[in-house]
Coordinates of C-alpha atoms and ligand atoms in Angstrom, one line a residue:
M10 CA 28.9 9.0 -9.7
K11 CA 25.5 10.6 -9.7
I12 CA 22.4 8.4 -9.8
T13 CA 19.2 9.7 -11.4
T14 CA 16.3 7.5 -10.3
I15 CA 13.2 7.7 -12.4
I16 CA 10.1 6.2 -10.9
L17 CA 7.3 5.5 -13.4
A18 CA 4.0 6.1 -11.8
A19 CA 1.7 7.6 -14.4
G20 CA -0.4 4.6 -15.1
K21 CA -4.0 4.3 -14.1
G22 CA -4.3 0.9 -12.7
T23 CA -7.7 0.1 -14.3
R24 CA -7.8 -3.4 -12.7
M25 CA -7.8 -1.9 -9.2
R26 CA -11.3 -0.7 -9.9
S27 CA -10.7 2.3 -7.8
E28 CA -11.2 6.0 -7.7
L29 CA -7.8 6.2 -6.1
P30 CA -4.7 6.2 -8.4
K31 CA -3.0 2.8 -8.1
I32 CA 0.2 4.0 -6.6
L33 CA -1.7 5.6 -3.7
H34 CA -3.0 2.2 -2.6
K35 CA -1.2 1.1 0.4
V36 CA 1.0 -1.7 1.7
A37 CA 1.4 -1.5 5.5
N38 CA -0.5 1.8 5.4
R39 CA 2.1 3.4 3.2
P40 CA 1.4 4.3 -0.5
L41 CA 3.0 1.9 -3.0
L42 CA 5.0 4.8 -4.5
Q43 CA 6.2 5.8 -1.0
H44 CA 7.7 2.4 -0.6
V45 CA 9.7 2.7 -3.8
Y46 CA 10.7 6.3 -2.9
D47 CA 11.9 5.3 0.6
M48 CA 14.0 2.5 -0.8
S49 CA 15.6 4.5 -3.5
K50 CA 16.2 7.4 -1.0
Q51 CA 18.8 5.2 0.6
L52 CA 21.0 5.3 -2.4
N53 CA 23.9 7.7 -2.1
N54 CA 24.2 10.7 -4.4
N55 CA 20.8 10.1 -5.9
E56 CA 18.2 12.5 -7.3
I57 CA 14.7 11.1 -7.7
T58 CA 12.3 12.0 -10.5
I59 CA 8.7 10.8 -10.4
V60 CA 6.7 10.5 -13.6
Y61 CA 3.0 11.0 -12.7
G62 CA -0.1 11.3 -14.7
H63 CA -3.3 9.6 -13.6
G64 CA -4.8 11.3 -10.6
A65 CA -2.2 14.0 -10.9
D66 CA -3.6 16.4 -8.3
L67 CA -4.3 13.7 -5.7
V68 CA -0.9 12.1 -6.2
R69 CA 0.9 15.4 -5.8
S70 CA -1.0 16.5 -2.8
T71 CA -0.8 13.2 -1.0
L72 CA 2.9 12.8 -1.6
K73 CA 3.9 16.5 -1.4
D74 CA 6.6 15.8 1.2
L75 CA 8.7 13.6 -1.1
S76 CA 11.8 15.4 -2.2
A77 CA 11.7 14.6 -5.9
N78 CA 11.3 16.2 -9.3
W79 CA 7.8 15.7 -10.5
V80 CA 7.4 15.3 -14.2
E81 CA 3.9 15.0 -15.6
Q82 CA 3.2 12.6 -18.4
K83 CA -0.2 13.9 -19.7
Q84 CA -0.9 11.0 -21.9
Q85 CA 0.3 7.5 -21.1
L86 CA 1.9 6.5 -24.4
G87 CA 4.1 3.8 -22.9
T88 CA 7.0 3.2 -20.6
G89 CA 9.5 4.6 -23.2
H90 CA 7.4 7.7 -23.6
A91 CA 7.3 8.1 -19.8
V92 CA 11.1 8.1 -19.6
Q93 CA 11.3 10.5 -22.5
Q94 CA 9.5 13.1 -20.4
C95 CA 12.5 13.1 -18.1
K96 CA 15.2 13.9 -20.6
D97 CA 15.9 17.3 -18.9
Q98 CA 16.6 15.5 -15.7
I99 CA 19.2 13.2 -17.2
S100 CA 22.8 14.2 -17.6
D101 CA 25.1 12.2 -19.9
D102 CA 27.3 10.9 -17.1
D103 CA 24.5 10.0 -14.7
T104 CA 23.6 6.4 -14.0
V105 CA 19.9 6.3 -14.6
L106 CA 17.9 3.8 -12.6
I107 CA 14.4 3.0 -13.8
L108 CA 11.9 1.8 -11.1
Y109 CA 8.1 1.3 -11.2
G110 CA 5.9 3.0 -8.7
D111 CA 3.7 0.0 -8.3
V112 CA 6.5 -2.5 -7.4
P113 CA 6.8 -1.8 -3.6
L114 CA 8.9 -4.6 -2.2
L115 CA 12.1 -4.2 -4.3
K116 CA 15.2 -4.4 -2.0
L117 CA 18.0 -1.9 -1.8
G118 CA 20.6 -4.7 -2.2
T119 CA 19.0 -5.8 -5.5
V120 CA 19.1 -2.3 -6.8
S121 CA 22.7 -1.7 -5.6
Q122 CA 23.8 -4.8 -7.5
L123 CA 22.1 -3.6 -10.6
I124 CA 23.8 -0.2 -10.4
A125 CA 27.2 -1.8 -9.9
N126 CA 26.7 -3.5 -13.3
V127 CA 26.5 -0.2 -15.1
T128 CA 29.5 1.1 -17.1
P129 CA 29.8 3.3 -20.2
K130 CA 29.7 0.1 -22.2
S131 CA 27.1 -1.9 -20.3
L132 CA 23.4 -1.8 -19.4
A133 CA 22.1 -3.6 -16.3
L134 CA 18.7 -5.3 -16.5
L135 CA 16.8 -7.1 -13.7
T136 CA 15.1 -10.2 -15.0
V137 CA 13.1 -12.9 -13.2
K138 CA 12.4 -16.6 -13.8
L139 CA 8.7 -17.2 -13.6
D140 CA 6.5 -20.3 -13.5
N141 CA 3.9 -18.3 -15.3
P142 CA 5.4 -15.4 -17.3
T143 CA 2.0 -14.3 -18.8
G144 CA 1.8 -10.6 -19.1
Y145 CA 5.6 -10.0 -18.9
G146 CA 7.9 -9.0 -21.6
R147 CA 10.1 -12.0 -22.5
I148 CA 13.9 -12.0 -22.5
V149 CA 15.1 -13.3 -25.8
R150 CA 18.6 -14.8 -25.9
D151 CA 20.7 -16.4 -28.6
T152 CA 21.9 -20.0 -28.3
S153 CA 25.0 -18.9 -26.4
G154 CA 22.8 -17.1 -23.8
K155 CA 23.5 -13.6 -25.0
I156 CA 20.5 -11.2 -24.8
L157 CA 19.1 -10.1 -28.1
K158 CA 16.0 -8.2 -27.1
I159 CA 12.9 -8.0 -25.0
V160 CA 9.6 -8.9 -26.7
E161 CA 6.3 -7.8 -25.1
E162 CA 3.7 -10.5 -24.6
K163 CA 1.3 -9.0 -27.1
D164 CA 4.1 -8.9 -29.8
A165 CA 5.6 -12.3 -29.0
S166 CA 5.6 -15.3 -31.3
P167 CA 4.2 -18.6 -29.9
D168 CA 7.9 -19.8 -29.3
E169 CA 8.8 -16.6 -27.6
K170 CA 5.8 -16.9 -25.3
L171 CA 7.3 -20.2 -24.0
I172 CA 10.3 -18.2 -22.6
N173 CA 10.0 -18.1 -18.8
E174 CA 12.5 -15.4 -18.2
G175 CA 10.5 -12.2 -17.7
N176 CA 11.5 -8.5 -17.8
T177 CA 10.9 -6.9 -14.4
G178 CA 11.1 -3.5 -16.1
I179 CA 13.8 -2.4 -13.7
M180 CA 17.1 -1.4 -15.3
A181 CA 20.0 1.0 -15.0
V182 CA 22.1 2.6 -17.7
Q183 CA 24.3 5.6 -18.4
G184 CA 22.4 8.8 -19.2
G185 CA 24.0 9.6 -22.5
L186 CA 23.3 6.2 -24.0
L187 CA 19.7 6.2 -22.6
K188 CA 19.0 9.6 -24.2
K189 CA 20.4 8.5 -27.5
W190 CA 18.1 5.4 -27.6
L191 CA 15.1 7.2 -26.2
A192 CA 15.3 9.5 -29.3
Q193 CA 15.1 6.5 -31.6
L194 CA 12.0 4.8 -30.0
G195 CA 9.0 4.2 -32.3
N196 CA 5.5 2.8 -31.5
N197 CA 5.1 0.4 -34.3
N198 CA 4.0 -2.5 -32.2
A199 CA 0.9 -4.4 -31.1
Q200 CA -0.1 -1.8 -28.5
G201 CA 1.0 1.3 -30.5
E202 CA 3.1 2.4 -27.4
Y203 CA 6.6 3.6 -27.0
Y204 CA 8.2 0.7 -25.3
L205 CA 11.2 1.4 -23.1
T206 CA 12.1 -2.3 -23.6
D207 CA 13.1 -1.6 -27.2
I208 CA 16.3 0.0 -26.0
I209 CA 17.7 -3.4 -25.2
E210 CA 17.8 -4.3 -28.9
M211 CA 19.4 -0.9 -29.5
A212 CA 22.1 -1.6 -26.9
V213 CA 22.9 -4.9 -28.6
A214 CA 23.2 -3.1 -31.9
D215 CA 25.6 -0.5 -30.3
N216 CA 27.7 -3.3 -28.8
V217 CA 26.7 -2.3 -25.3
E218 CA 26.7 -5.3 -23.1
V219 CA 23.4 -6.2 -21.4
I220 CA 24.2 -7.6 -18.0
T221 CA 21.3 -9.3 -16.2
S222 CA 20.8 -10.0 -12.6
Q223 CA 18.0 -11.5 -10.6
P224 CA 16.3 -10.6 -7.3
D225 CA 16.5 -13.0 -4.3
T226 CA 12.8 -13.6 -4.5
V227 CA 10.1 -13.1 -7.1
D228 CA 8.0 -11.2 -4.6
E229 CA 10.5 -8.4 -4.7
V230 CA 9.7 -7.5 -8.3
L231 CA 6.0 -8.2 -8.3
G232 CA 3.8 -5.3 -9.3
V233 CA 0.4 -4.5 -8.1
N234 CA -2.3 -4.6 -10.8
N235 CA -5.3 -5.7 -8.8
R236 CA -6.4 -6.0 -5.2
V237 CA -5.5 -9.7 -5.0
Q238 CA -1.9 -8.9 -5.8
L239 CA -2.1 -6.0 -3.3
S240 CA -3.1 -8.3 -0.5
H241 CA -0.4 -10.8 -1.5
L242 CA 2.3 -8.2 -1.2
E243 CA 0.8 -7.0 2.1
R244 CA 1.2 -10.5 3.5
V245 CA 4.7 -10.8 2.1
Y246 CA 5.7 -7.5 3.7
Q247 CA 4.1 -8.4 7.0
N248 CA 5.8 -11.7 7.0
E249 CA 9.2 -10.0 6.4
Q250 CA 8.6 -7.8 9.4
A251 CA 7.5 -10.6 11.6
Q252 CA 10.6 -12.6 10.7
W253 CA 12.7 -9.5 11.5
L254 CA 11.0 -9.0 14.9
M255 CA 11.6 -12.6 15.9
E256 CA 15.2 -12.3 14.9
Q257 CA 15.4 -9.3 17.2
G258 CA 14.2 -11.3 20.2
V259 CA 10.4 -10.9 20.0
T260 CA 8.0 -13.9 20.5
L261 CA 5.1 -13.8 18.1
M262 CA 2.4 -16.2 19.1
D263 CA 1.4 -16.3 15.4
P264 CA 3.6 -14.4 12.9
A265 CA 0.7 -14.7 10.4
R266 CA -1.6 -12.8 12.7
F267 CA 0.4 -9.7 13.4
D268 CA 0.8 -6.5 11.5
I269 CA 3.1 -3.5 11.7
R270 CA 1.8 -0.6 9.7
G271 CA 4.6 1.8 10.7
S272 CA 7.7 1.3 12.7
I273 CA 9.1 0.3 16.0
E274 CA 12.1 2.7 16.4
K275 CA 13.3 1.3 19.7
L276 CA 12.7 -2.4 20.3
G277 CA 13.5 -4.3 23.5
I278 CA 13.9 -8.1 23.8
D279 CA 11.8 -10.8 25.3
I280 CA 8.6 -9.1 24.1
I281 CA 5.7 -11.4 23.8
I282 CA 3.0 -10.5 21.3
D283 CA -0.3 -12.4 21.1
V284 CA -2.4 -12.8 18.0
N285 CA -4.1 -10.0 16.1
V286 CA -2.0 -7.2 17.4
I287 CA -1.6 -4.2 15.1
I288 CA 1.1 -1.7 15.6
E289 CA 0.8 1.6 13.6
G290 CA 2.8 4.8 13.3
K291 CA 6.1 5.3 15.2
N292 CA 6.5 3.4 18.4
S293 CA 8.9 2.2 21.0
I294 CA 8.6 -0.9 23.0
G295 CA 10.8 -1.9 26.0
N296 CA 12.1 -5.2 27.3
N297 CA 9.8 -7.9 28.6
V298 CA 6.6 -6.3 27.4
K299 CA 3.6 -8.5 26.9
I300 CA 0.9 -7.4 24.5
G301 CA -2.4 -9.2 24.6
A302 CA -4.6 -10.4 21.7
N303 CA -6.5 -7.9 19.6
T304 CA -4.6 -4.9 20.7
L305 CA -4.0 -1.8 18.6
I306 CA -1.0 0.4 19.4
Y307 CA -0.5 3.6 17.6
N308 CA 2.4 6.1 17.9
S309 CA 3.1 5.1 21.5
I310 CA 6.0 4.6 23.8
I311 CA 5.8 1.5 26.0
G312 CA 8.3 1.0 28.8
D313 CA 10.0 -2.1 30.2
N314 CA 7.9 -4.8 31.8
V315 CA 4.6 -3.4 30.7
E316 CA 1.7 -5.7 30.4
I317 CA -1.1 -4.8 28.0
L318 CA -4.0 -7.2 28.2
A319 CA -6.3 -8.2 25.4
N320 CA -8.5 -5.8 23.4
S321 CA -6.8 -2.6 24.4
V322 CA -6.5 0.4 22.1
I323 CA -3.5 2.7 22.8
E324 CA -3.0 5.8 20.8
N325 CA -0.3 8.6 21.2
A326 CA 0.3 7.4 24.8
V327 CA 3.3 6.8 27.0
I328 CA 3.2 3.9 29.4
G329 CA 5.8 3.7 32.1
T330 CA 7.8 0.8 33.3
G331 CA 5.9 -2.0 35.0
S332 CA 2.5 -0.6 34.3
K333 CA -0.5 -2.8 33.5
V334 CA -3.2 -1.8 31.0
G335 CA -6.4 -3.6 30.1
P336 CA -8.1 -5.8 29.2
F337 CA -10.5 -3.5 27.2
A338 CA -8.6 -0.3 28.0
R339 CA -8.5 2.7 25.8
L340 CA -5.6 5.2 26.2
R341 CA -6.3 8.2 24.0
P342 CA -3.8 10.9 22.8
G343 CA -1.9 12.7 25.5
T344 CA -2.1 9.9 28.1
V345 CA 1.1 9.6 30.1
L346 CA 1.3 6.8 32.6
E347 CA 4.3 6.8 34.9
D348 CA 5.7 3.6 36.4
N349 CA 3.6 0.8 37.9
V350 CA 0.3 2.3 37.0
H351 CA -2.7 0.0 36.7
I352 CA -5.4 0.8 34.2
G353 CA -8.2 -1.8 34.2
N354 CA -11.1 -2.8 32.0
F355 CA -13.4 -0.3 30.4
V356 CA -11.3 2.6 31.4
E357 CA -10.8 5.5 29.0
I358 CA -8.0 8.0 29.6
K359 CA -7.4 11.1 27.5
N360 CA -4.9 14.0 27.7
S361 CA -4.0 13.0 31.3
S362 CA -1.0 12.1 33.3
V363 CA -1.1 9.4 36.0
A364 CA 1.8 9.3 38.4
V365 CA 3.6 6.3 39.9
S366 CA 1.6 3.4 41.4
S367 CA -1.9 4.9 40.9
K368 CA -4.8 2.6 40.0
I369 CA -7.8 3.2 37.9
N370 CA -9.1 -0.3 37.6
H371 CA -12.7 -0.3 36.4
L372 CA -15.1 1.6 34.2
S373 CA -13.9 5.1 34.4
Y374 CA -13.4 8.2 32.2
I375 CA -10.4 10.3 33.1
G376 CA -9.9 13.3 30.7
D377 CA -7.8 16.4 31.0
A378 CA -6.6 15.3 34.4
T379 CA -3.4 15.4 36.4
V380 CA -3.5 12.4 38.7
G381 CA -0.8 12.1 41.4
S382 CA 1.0 9.1 42.7
G383 CA -0.6 6.4 44.8
V384 CA -4.0 7.4 43.9
N385 CA -6.9 4.9 43.8
I386 CA -9.8 5.8 41.5
G387 CA -12.8 3.7 42.1
A388 CA -15.1 2.0 39.6
G389 CA -17.3 4.3 37.6
T390 CA -15.4 7.6 38.2
I391 CA -16.0 10.3 35.7
T392 CA -14.1 13.5 35.2
C393 CA -16.7 15.9 33.8
N394 CA -14.2 17.9 31.8
Y395 CA -16.4 19.5 29.2
D396 CA -19.3 21.9 29.5
G397 CA -20.2 21.7 25.9
A398 CA -17.9 24.6 24.9
N399 CA -14.8 24.5 27.0
K400 CA -12.6 21.8 28.6
F401 CA -11.4 22.1 32.2
R402 CA -8.8 20.2 34.2
T403 CA -9.1 18.0 37.2
V404 CA -6.3 17.6 39.6
I405 CA -6.1 14.7 41.9
E406 CA -3.2 14.9 44.3
D407 CA -1.0 12.2 45.7
G408 CA -2.6 9.5 47.8
A409 CA -6.2 10.5 47.1
F410 CA -8.9 7.9 47.2
I411 CA -11.9 8.4 45.0
G412 CA -14.9 6.3 45.9
S413 CA -16.9 4.5 43.2
D414 CA -19.4 6.2 41.0
T415 CA -18.1 9.7 41.6
Q416 CA -18.3 12.6 39.2
L417 CA -15.5 15.2 39.4
V418 CA -16.9 18.4 37.8
A419 CA -13.8 20.3 36.5
P420 CA -12.2 22.6 37.2
V421 CA -11.6 20.9 40.5
T422 CA -8.8 19.8 42.7
I423 CA -8.8 16.9 45.1
G424 CA -6.2 17.4 47.8
K425 CA -3.4 15.1 49.0
N426 CA -4.7 12.0 50.7
A427 CA -8.2 13.2 50.5
T428 CA -11.0 10.6 50.4
I429 CA -14.1 11.1 48.3
G430 CA -17.1 9.1 49.4
A431 CA -18.7 6.9 46.8
G432 CA -21.5 8.3 44.7
S433 CA -20.4 11.9 45.2
T434 CA -20.7 14.7 42.7
I435 CA -17.7 16.9 43.5
T436 CA -18.0 20.5 42.3
K437 CA -15.7 22.2 44.7
D438 CA -12.1 21.6 45.7
S439 CA -11.8 18.9 48.3
P440 CA -9.3 19.5 51.1
E441 CA -6.4 17.2 51.8
N442 CA -6.6 14.4 54.4
Q443 CA -10.4 14.8 54.8
L444 CA -13.4 12.8 53.7
T445 CA -15.5 14.7 51.3
L446 CA -18.8 13.4 50.1
S447 CA -21.9 14.9 48.5
R448 CA -24.5 12.4 49.0
V449 CA -28.2 12.6 50.0
K450 CA -28.5 11.0 53.5
Q451 CA -29.9 7.5 53.4
T452 CA -33.3 7.1 54.9
S453 CA -35.7 4.2 55.4
I454 CA -39.4 4.8 55.6
H455 CA -40.9 2.8 58.4
G456 CA -44.2 1.0 57.6
W457 CA -44.0 1.8 53.9
K458 CA -46.0 -0.6 51.7
R459 CA -45.6 -1.5 48.0
P460 CA -48.6 -0.4 45.9
T461 CA -50.8 -3.3 44.9
K462 CA -52.6 -3.7 41.5
Ligands
UD1_519 C1 6.1 -3.5 -18.6 C2 7.2 -3.9 -19.5 C3 7.3 -5.4 -19.6 C4 7.5 -6.0 -18.1 C5 6.4 -5.4 -17.2 C6 6.8 -5.8 -15.8 C7 7.3 -2.3 -21.3 C8 7.0 -1.9 -22.7 N1 6.9 -3.4 -20.8 O1 4.9 -4.0 -19.1 O2 8.3 -5.9 -20.4 O3 7.6 -7.4 -18.2 O4 6.3 -4.0 -17.2 O5 5.7 -5.5 -15.0 O6 8.0 -1.5 -20.6 N2 3.8 3.8 -16.9 C9 3.9 5.1 -17.1 N3 3.5 5.7 -18.2 C10 3.1 5.0 -19.3 C11 3.0 3.6 -19.2 C12 3.4 3.0 -18.0 O7 4.2 5.8 -16.1 O8 2.8 5.6 -20.3 C13 4.2 3.2 -15.7 C14 3.1 2.4 -15.0 O9 2.4 3.3 -14.1 C15 3.8 1.3 -14.3 C16 5.0 1.0 -15.2 O10 5.2 2.2 -16.0 O11 4.3 1.7 -13.0 C17 4.8 -0.2 -16.0 O12 3.6 0.0 -16.8 P1 2.7 -1.2 -17.2 O13 1.6 -0.7 -18.1 O14 2.3 -1.9 -16.0 O15 3.7 -2.1 -18.1 P2 3.4 -3.5 -18.6 O16 2.6 -3.4 -19.9 O17 3.0 -4.4 -17.6
CA520 CA1 2.3 -3.9 -15.0

């Protein structure tokens, strides 16, 4: 059975007070519409159609990678009108699933249940019991509990407004029936809109059973209309991820102060994550990793037994087993640390590899460098990799010792087991096993006196 998913996403979202179309606002750094798309993408034999309108160009260009039919709704004349625009995408035998682009946390299980309720003689509708149903269409039932219709808030009588079962807007129905009812929609109502919800009354008239189901939690079906709701759903989403991580064997010092804005593709166990850690992009984290407070990890691969101390920023980097990084370290793109490497405070590394057991413990900049194994780089070492136009590499071979406050002017190679005296400016290759230093000889001036005022 083929599923045609229609995601309604043409609305403006006036209450966001934003230049950005509402569905491009993000939860966990992913546009709202992308959440809905990613979930529905998991349904088998499913073709997705997105109805867009407000901010058309920006929506299309931002989400150009989605594999979906894009249908423009030039004027937003209501949810029914939006679905009408998709009639060419709907075949009679399809099961059509209607989703909203601004309802990001809907679960696959809830949707699968809904779809399972669709037959040629039944429509499936997702409803929700609400403490405060204000703003929602109300589900009107007869005394036996059978659905009669949905009435929109603005069209509801005082009695109907007391109903606390709300319409989520999410439904599924056979394509042939849907198209028949879409053709009959009018806009004679309080808002002058073509309401998709009017098809419920038509189904009842056609003796098509309306089968309702409910989500596990209300949060699943909450839409985003303003930034308060956006922040609520962000917290719900982050809490779900935190719960999931803890179930997988991760200790979170405070699940409420931890965010994943991306994914952890490979996750070890006995990871301990301190407060205010943010993980973005695609990452992998090995066993027994400790991540200190206020650390940002972006698109990185972290091996087993790694310790990252507080306030470190790690981006597009690979950290080998047993390495130690931070506090206050910055690993920039292209950093590859092999096993047991130590990177200390106020060290910045960019586009460089550091081999086994090397140490760069304090206040250094290492850029465009190849650092061998067992190397010790003293405090305040700087690779001068850039002449203002071009970048050059520094090679530091195994076992080298770089004295503190040294500048290595690239391109330059420091030989195996070479020692560089502190305070040197190294502009030429330094031979292996030797001490190289470029330092003005120290002198003391005998009998020198300080000037007096
Ligand atoms: C709709 C439902 C209401 C339900 C509520 C749940 C109707 C008539 N009412 O009301 O019963 O309780 O959702 O949140 O369906 N959209 C378009 N084109 C349009 C109009 C809307 O694409 O012309 C999209 C919006 O971008 C949004 C979704 O449809 O994603 C819902 O639209 P919205 O205006 O929020 O509907 P409500 O009036 O809240
Ligand atoms: Ca809404």
